[in-house]
């Protein structure tokens, strides 16, 4: 395990993603996370901490709680452990787009030797996240995706085992927001610069392109609304019958009070 490929793909002067390092867990539980990533395509990056890095798979359709639904998971380069808390906007370069921390928690292997299980292409494990729980398996497949992107060994399936945490609920639809900020993509983008992709959007055509165009618009509106709220003076309706201000005022109202006193 190493982070060479991760580092080679990124210019840390241009991306807010952490440069990171190999971090061996010392007596704490293993971390896992799922990052919803709108780049050239929407996908879910599934990451399990092992041997000081985050083993990573890109799952185009996201995890399914239904044991009958096997989800394609493409093995991608290991990521630094610090990446597991990342949420934000990658303005350009590799992975350009919006990253949301969709789920996080701890995981435990259901096998003695994780290294051997990975080599064999069959890793059974238990998740304890906010959204994903219970028993799962990642199995490598040489199936129809083999060779398509340079070697069938990158292609795995993520499958839920039948237990109390399995079900037909579509978890990506039911719980679409961030576990870190509670925001959706537009909120994350509004925290940054919604105009970042005025030209050269990371996703242009197709579903992802349409989705991104909508998110950019909503984020710009959120940002504009916030700017107006900041400037808002105390509204007459917020005054009590006596004309005094209500005791419980918001921070913005208190600020406008101070501004008004200065006048
Ligand atoms: Mn990704």
Tab-separated table of C-alpha atoms and ligand atoms in Angstrom:
chain	number	residue	atom	x	y	z
A	1	UNK	CA	0.000	0.000	0.000
A	2	UNK	CA	1.291	3.419	-0.840
A	3	UNK	CA	-0.030	6.802	-1.854
A	4	UNK	CA	2.162	7.318	-4.925
A	5	UNK	CA	-0.665	7.000	-7.437
A	6	UNK	CA	-2.884	9.274	-5.328
A	7	UNK	CA	-0.149	11.932	-5.212
A	8	UNK	CA	0.854	11.546	-8.854
A	9	UNK	CA	-2.698	12.310	-9.998
A	10	UNK	CA	-3.032	15.538	-8.039
A	11	UNK	CA	-1.453	18.990	-7.867
A	12	UNK	CA	-1.817	20.008	-4.224
A	13	UNK	CA	-1.290	23.657	-5.091
A	14	UNK	CA	-4.541	23.493	-7.055
A	15	UNK	CA	-6.759	21.087	-5.112
A	16	UNK	CA	-8.136	21.451	-1.572
A	17	UNK	CA	-7.833	17.664	-1.118
A	18	UNK	CA	-5.422	16.617	1.658
A	19	UNK	CA	-1.937	15.506	0.646
A	20	UNK	CA	-2.015	13.036	3.524
A	21	UNK	CA	0.293	10.308	4.661
A	22	UNK	CA	0.210	6.676	5.735
A	23	UNK	CA	-1.368	6.540	9.199
A	24	UNK	CA	-1.411	3.245	11.070
A	25	UNK	CA	-4.390	2.916	13.401
A	26	UNK	CA	-3.257	2.447	16.999
A	27	UNK	CA	-5.810	0.597	19.065
A	28	UNK	CA	-8.797	2.382	17.558
A	29	UNK	CA	-11.422	0.963	15.270
A	30	UNK	CA	-10.960	1.014	11.517
A	31	UNK	CA	-12.517	3.992	9.743
A	32	UNK	CA	-14.747	3.742	6.701
A	33	UNK	CA	-16.540	6.323	4.610
A	34	UNK	CA	-18.528	6.824	1.446
A	35	UNK	CA	-18.024	10.056	-0.496
A	36	UNK	CA	-20.651	11.030	-3.027
A	37	UNK	CA	-18.706	12.553	-5.877
A	38	UNK	CA	-20.179	14.504	-8.745
A	39	UNK	CA	-17.350	14.636	-11.291
A	40	UNK	CA	-17.631	13.757	-14.968
A	41	UNK	CA	-20.123	11.186	-13.645
A	42	UNK	CA	-21.931	10.862	-10.342
A	43	UNK	CA	-20.506	8.012	-8.243
A	44	UNK	CA	-19.956	6.959	-4.656
A	45	UNK	CA	-16.390	6.404	-3.430
A	46	UNK	CA	-16.388	3.571	-0.927
A	47	UNK	CA	-13.338	3.587	1.365
A	48	UNK	CA	-12.097	1.149	4.000
A	49	UNK	CA	-9.132	1.946	6.220
A	50	UNK	CA	-6.483	-0.761	6.038
A	51	UNK	CA	-2.734	-0.721	6.649
A	52	UNK	CA	-2.505	3.041	7.035
A	53	UNK	CA	-4.487	4.057	3.933
A	54	UNK	CA	-8.063	4.034	2.646
A	55	UNK	CA	-8.673	1.187	0.200
A	56	UNK	CA	-11.003	2.709	-2.382
A	57	UNK	CA	-13.657	1.601	-4.840
A	58	UNK	CA	-15.760	3.840	-7.083
A	59	UNK	CA	-19.361	2.622	-7.039
A	60	UNK	CA	-21.300	4.279	-9.917
A	61	UNK	CA	-24.777	3.551	-8.554
A	62	UNK	CA	-23.903	3.710	-4.871
A	63	UNK	CA	-24.434	1.014	-2.258
A	64	UNK	CA	-27.688	-0.957	-2.159
A	65	UNK	CA	-29.260	-2.403	0.983
A	66	UNK	CA	-30.936	-5.091	-1.121
A	67	UNK	CA	-28.891	-8.330	-1.144
A	68	UNK	CA	-30.269	-9.122	-4.609
A	69	UNK	CA	-28.715	-5.935	-6.038
A	70	UNK	CA	-25.008	-6.322	-6.729
A	71	UNK	CA	-23.305	-3.015	-7.326
A	72	UNK	CA	-20.285	-2.623	-9.585
A	73	UNK	CA	-17.321	-1.252	-7.613
A	74	UNK	CA	-14.200	-0.257	-9.543
A	75	UNK	CA	-11.037	-0.499	-7.465
A	76	UNK	CA	-9.185	2.829	-7.568
A	77	UNK	CA	-5.975	4.073	-5.987
A	78	UNK	CA	-5.525	4.058	-2.200
A	79	UNK	CA	-6.335	7.364	-0.546
A	80	UNK	CA	-4.800	8.899	2.598
A	81	UNK	CA	-6.751	8.400	5.829
A	82	UNK	CA	-7.162	12.180	6.128
A	83	UNK	CA	-9.175	12.084	2.896
A	84	UNK	CA	-11.960	10.375	4.820
A	85	UNK	CA	-13.107	13.667	6.328
A	86	UNK	CA	-12.873	15.647	3.109
A	87	UNK	CA	-15.900	17.409	1.717
A	88	UNK	CA	-15.700	20.283	-0.715
A	89	UNK	CA	-15.087	21.484	-4.203
A	90	UNK	CA	-12.251	20.299	-6.438
A	91	UNK	CA	-12.067	23.224	-8.866
A	92	UNK	CA	-9.926	21.599	-11.560
A	93	UNK	CA	-7.751	18.660	-12.445
A	94	UNK	CA	-8.242	15.041	-11.438
A	95	UNK	CA	-11.673	14.392	-9.920
A	96	UNK	CA	-12.805	18.001	-10.519
A	97	UNK	CA	-16.306	18.390	-9.128
A	98	UNK	CA	-18.061	18.305	-5.748
A	99	UNK	CA	-17.338	15.819	-2.965
A	100	UNK	CA	-19.897	15.137	-0.229
A	101	UNK	CA	-19.168	13.014	2.848
A	102	UNK	CA	-22.237	10.802	2.424
A	103	UNK	CA	-21.540	8.273	5.198
A	104	UNK	CA	-18.834	7.513	7.719
A	105	UNK	CA	-18.202	5.240	10.654
A	106	UNK	CA	-16.144	2.205	11.542
A	107	UNK	CA	-15.735	-1.201	9.943
A	108	UNK	CA	-14.510	-4.612	11.042
A	109	UNK	CA	-13.309	-7.440	8.811
A	110	UNK	CA	-15.181	-10.731	9.134
A	111	UNK	CA	-11.983	-12.546	8.181
A	112	UNK	CA	-8.678	-13.012	10.002
A	113	UNK	CA	-6.420	-11.759	7.230
A	114	UNK	CA	-7.599	-8.744	5.225
A	115	UNK	CA	-4.557	-8.834	2.943
A	116	UNK	CA	-5.226	-12.458	1.991
A	117	UNK	CA	-8.942	-11.755	1.474
A	118	UNK	CA	-8.131	-8.872	-0.887
A	119	UNK	CA	-5.707	-11.040	-2.794
A	120	UNK	CA	-8.340	-13.737	-3.082
A	121	UNK	CA	-10.905	-11.126	-4.160
A	122	UNK	CA	-13.463	-11.866	-1.438
A	123	UNK	CA	-13.612	-9.539	1.561
A	124	UNK	CA	-16.456	-9.930	4.062
A	125	UNK	CA	-16.910	-7.162	6.600
A	126	UNK	CA	-19.284	-5.371	8.965
A	127	UNK	CA	-20.055	-1.660	8.680
A	128	UNK	CA	-21.153	0.641	11.453
A	129	UNK	CA	-21.952	3.930	9.758
A	130	UNK	CA	-24.865	6.366	9.963
A	131	UNK	CA	-26.497	4.967	6.839
A	132	UNK	CA	-24.768	1.679	6.113
A	133	UNK	CA	-24.680	-1.055	8.745
A	134	UNK	CA	-24.390	-4.803	9.096
A	135	UNK	CA	-22.650	-7.398	6.986
A	136	UNK	CA	-21.366	-6.791	3.421
A	137	UNK	CA	-19.002	-8.354	0.929
A	138	UNK	CA	-16.747	-7.071	-1.828
A	139	UNK	CA	-16.036	-9.730	-4.460
A	140	UNK	CA	-13.722	-9.359	-7.389
A	141	UNK	CA	-15.158	-10.315	-10.744
A	142	UNK	CA	-13.499	-10.986	-14.047
A	143	UNK	CA	-16.886	-10.469	-15.668
A	144	UNK	CA	-18.039	-8.224	-18.447
A	145	UNK	CA	-16.024	-5.221	-17.299
A	146	UNK	CA	-12.769	-7.139	-17.448
A	147	UNK	CA	-10.235	-5.542	-19.730
A	148	UNK	CA	-12.468	-2.565	-20.492
A	149	UNK	CA	-10.353	-0.218	-18.401
A	150	UNK	CA	-7.050	-2.004	-18.303
A	151	UNK	CA	-7.490	-5.232	-16.397
A	152	UNK	CA	-10.388	-7.179	-14.937
A	153	UNK	CA	-8.832	-7.184	-11.497
A	154	UNK	CA	-10.155	-3.663	-10.926
A	155	UNK	CA	-13.725	-4.757	-11.187
A	156	UNK	CA	-15.509	-5.828	-7.981
A	157	UNK	CA	-19.086	-6.119	-6.742
A	158	UNK	CA	-20.360	-4.591	-3.507
A	159	UNK	CA	-23.143	-6.715	-2.033
A	160	UNK	CA	-25.211	-6.461	1.146
A	161	UNK	CA	-25.591	-9.682	3.126
A	162	UNK	CA	-29.036	-10.630	4.376
A	163	UNK	CA	-29.433	-9.358	7.966
A	164	UNK	CA	-31.436	-6.835	10.023
A	165	UNK	CA	-29.841	-3.946	8.107
A	166	UNK	CA	-30.810	-5.267	4.670
A	167	UNK	CA	-33.974	-4.108	2.938
A	168	UNK	CA	-35.586	-2.675	-0.148
A	169	UNK	CA	-35.223	0.960	0.922
A	170	UNK	CA	-33.205	2.916	-1.645
A	171	UNK	CA	-30.698	4.426	0.764
A	172	UNK	CA	-29.155	6.843	-1.759
A	173	UNK	CA	-32.621	8.321	-2.435
A	174	UNK	CA	-33.798	8.127	1.174
A	175	UNK	CA	-30.688	9.711	2.712
A	176	UNK	CA	-29.055	11.827	-0.011
A	177	UNK	CA	-27.356	14.456	2.175
A	178	UNK	CA	-23.993	14.897	3.885
A	179	UNK	CA	-23.309	13.347	7.308
A	180	UNK	CA	-20.747	16.088	7.888
A	181	UNK	CA	-22.581	19.299	6.988
A	182	UNK	CA	-26.117	17.981	6.424
A	183	UNK	CA	-25.916	19.845	3.128
A	184	UNK	CA	-26.656	18.741	-0.395
A	185	UNK	CA	-24.297	19.371	-3.346
A	186	UNK	CA	-25.586	22.939	-3.836
A	187	UNK	CA	-24.947	23.814	-0.165
A	188	UNK	CA	-21.383	22.515	-0.416
A	189	UNK	CA	-20.846	24.472	-3.617
A	190	UNK	CA	-22.407	27.625	-2.124
A	191	UNK	CA	-19.848	27.455	0.711
A	192	UNK	CA	-17.207	27.720	-1.985
A	193	UNK	CA	-17.439	29.718	-5.206
A	194	UNK	CA	-20.487	28.682	-7.261
A	195	UNK	CA	-19.010	30.503	-10.263
A	196	UNK	CA	-15.960	28.264	-10.234
A	197	UNK	CA	-17.048	26.476	-13.422
A	198	UNK	CA	-18.137	29.507	-15.470
A	199	UNK	CA	-16.169	27.833	-18.213
A	200	UNK	CA	-14.826	24.298	-18.446
A	201	UNK	CA	-17.310	22.368	-16.302
A	202	UNK	CA	-16.151	18.945	-15.053
A	203	UNK	CA	-19.392	17.398	-16.364
A	204	UNK	CA	-20.878	18.731	-19.580
A	205	UNK	CA	-23.219	16.284	-21.267
A	206	UNK	CA	-25.524	13.590	-19.970
A	207	UNK	CA	-27.162	13.205	-16.569
A	208	UNK	CA	-24.136	14.441	-14.646
A	209	UNK	CA	-23.884	17.556	-16.840
A	210	UNK	CA	-27.548	18.416	-16.353
A	211	UNK	CA	-27.304	17.727	-12.623
A	212	UNK	CA	-24.235	19.938	-12.277
A	213	UNK	CA	-25.804	22.789	-14.252
A	214	UNK	CA	-28.798	22.721	-11.869
A	215	UNK	CA	-26.571	22.564	-8.784
A	216	UNK	CA	-24.502	25.533	-9.968
A	217	UNK	CA	-27.686	27.547	-10.416
A	218	UNK	CA	-29.088	26.563	-6.994
A	219	UNK	CA	-25.749	27.246	-5.280
A	220	UNK	CA	-25.518	30.711	-6.852
A	221	UNK	CA	-29.054	31.446	-5.639
A	222	UNK	CA	-28.261	30.206	-2.107
A	223	UNK	CA	-25.211	32.421	-2.022
A	224	UNK	CA	-27.144	35.427	-3.323
A	225	UNK	CA	-29.942	34.822	-0.759
A	226	UNK	CA	-27.403	34.648	2.040
A	227	UNK	CA	-25.838	37.917	0.929
A	228	UNK	CA	-29.274	39.604	1.007
A	229	UNK	CA	-30.115	38.195	4.454
A	230	UNK	CA	-26.931	39.717	5.822
A	231	UNK	CA	-27.975	43.163	4.583
A	232	UNK	CA	-31.558	42.923	5.790
A	233	UNK	CA	-32.589	45.596	8.277
A	234	UNK	CA	-35.012	44.876	11.114
A	235	UNK	CA	-38.403	44.266	9.593
A	236	UNK	CA	-41.410	46.091	11.119
A	237	UNK	CA	-43.145	42.722	11.607
A	238	UNK	CA	-40.427	41.696	14.021
A	239	UNK	CA	-41.393	44.453	16.428
A	240	UNK	CA	-43.839	43.762	19.246
A	241	UNK	CA	-47.061	45.742	19.730
A	242	UNK	CA	-45.198	48.297	21.813
A	243	UNK	CA	-42.802	48.812	18.975
A	244	UNK	CA	-39.937	47.259	20.946
A	245	UNK	CA	-37.828	44.553	19.460
A	246	UNK	CA	-38.594	41.012	20.595
A	247	UNK	CA	-36.133	39.780	23.194
A	248	UNK	CA	-35.057	36.763	21.193
A	249	UNK	CA	-33.266	38.194	18.222
A	250	UNK	CA	-31.119	36.473	15.684
A	251	UNK	CA	-27.489	37.317	15.259
A	252	UNK	CA	-28.290	39.146	12.051
A	253	UNK	CA	-30.936	41.250	13.791
A	254	UNK	CA	-28.543	42.135	16.587
A	255	UNK	CA	-26.039	43.173	13.990
A	256	UNK	CA	-28.573	45.433	12.265
A	257	UNK	CA	-29.488	46.914	15.657
A	258	UNK	CA	-25.882	47.842	16.191
A	259	UNK	CA	-25.719	49.287	12.700
A	260	UNK	CA	-28.868	51.327	13.294
A	261	UNK	CA	-27.570	52.706	16.597
A	262	UNK	CA	-24.460	53.967	14.842
A	263	UNK	CA	-26.571	56.038	12.464
B	1	LIG	MN1	-14.373	9.813	-7.038
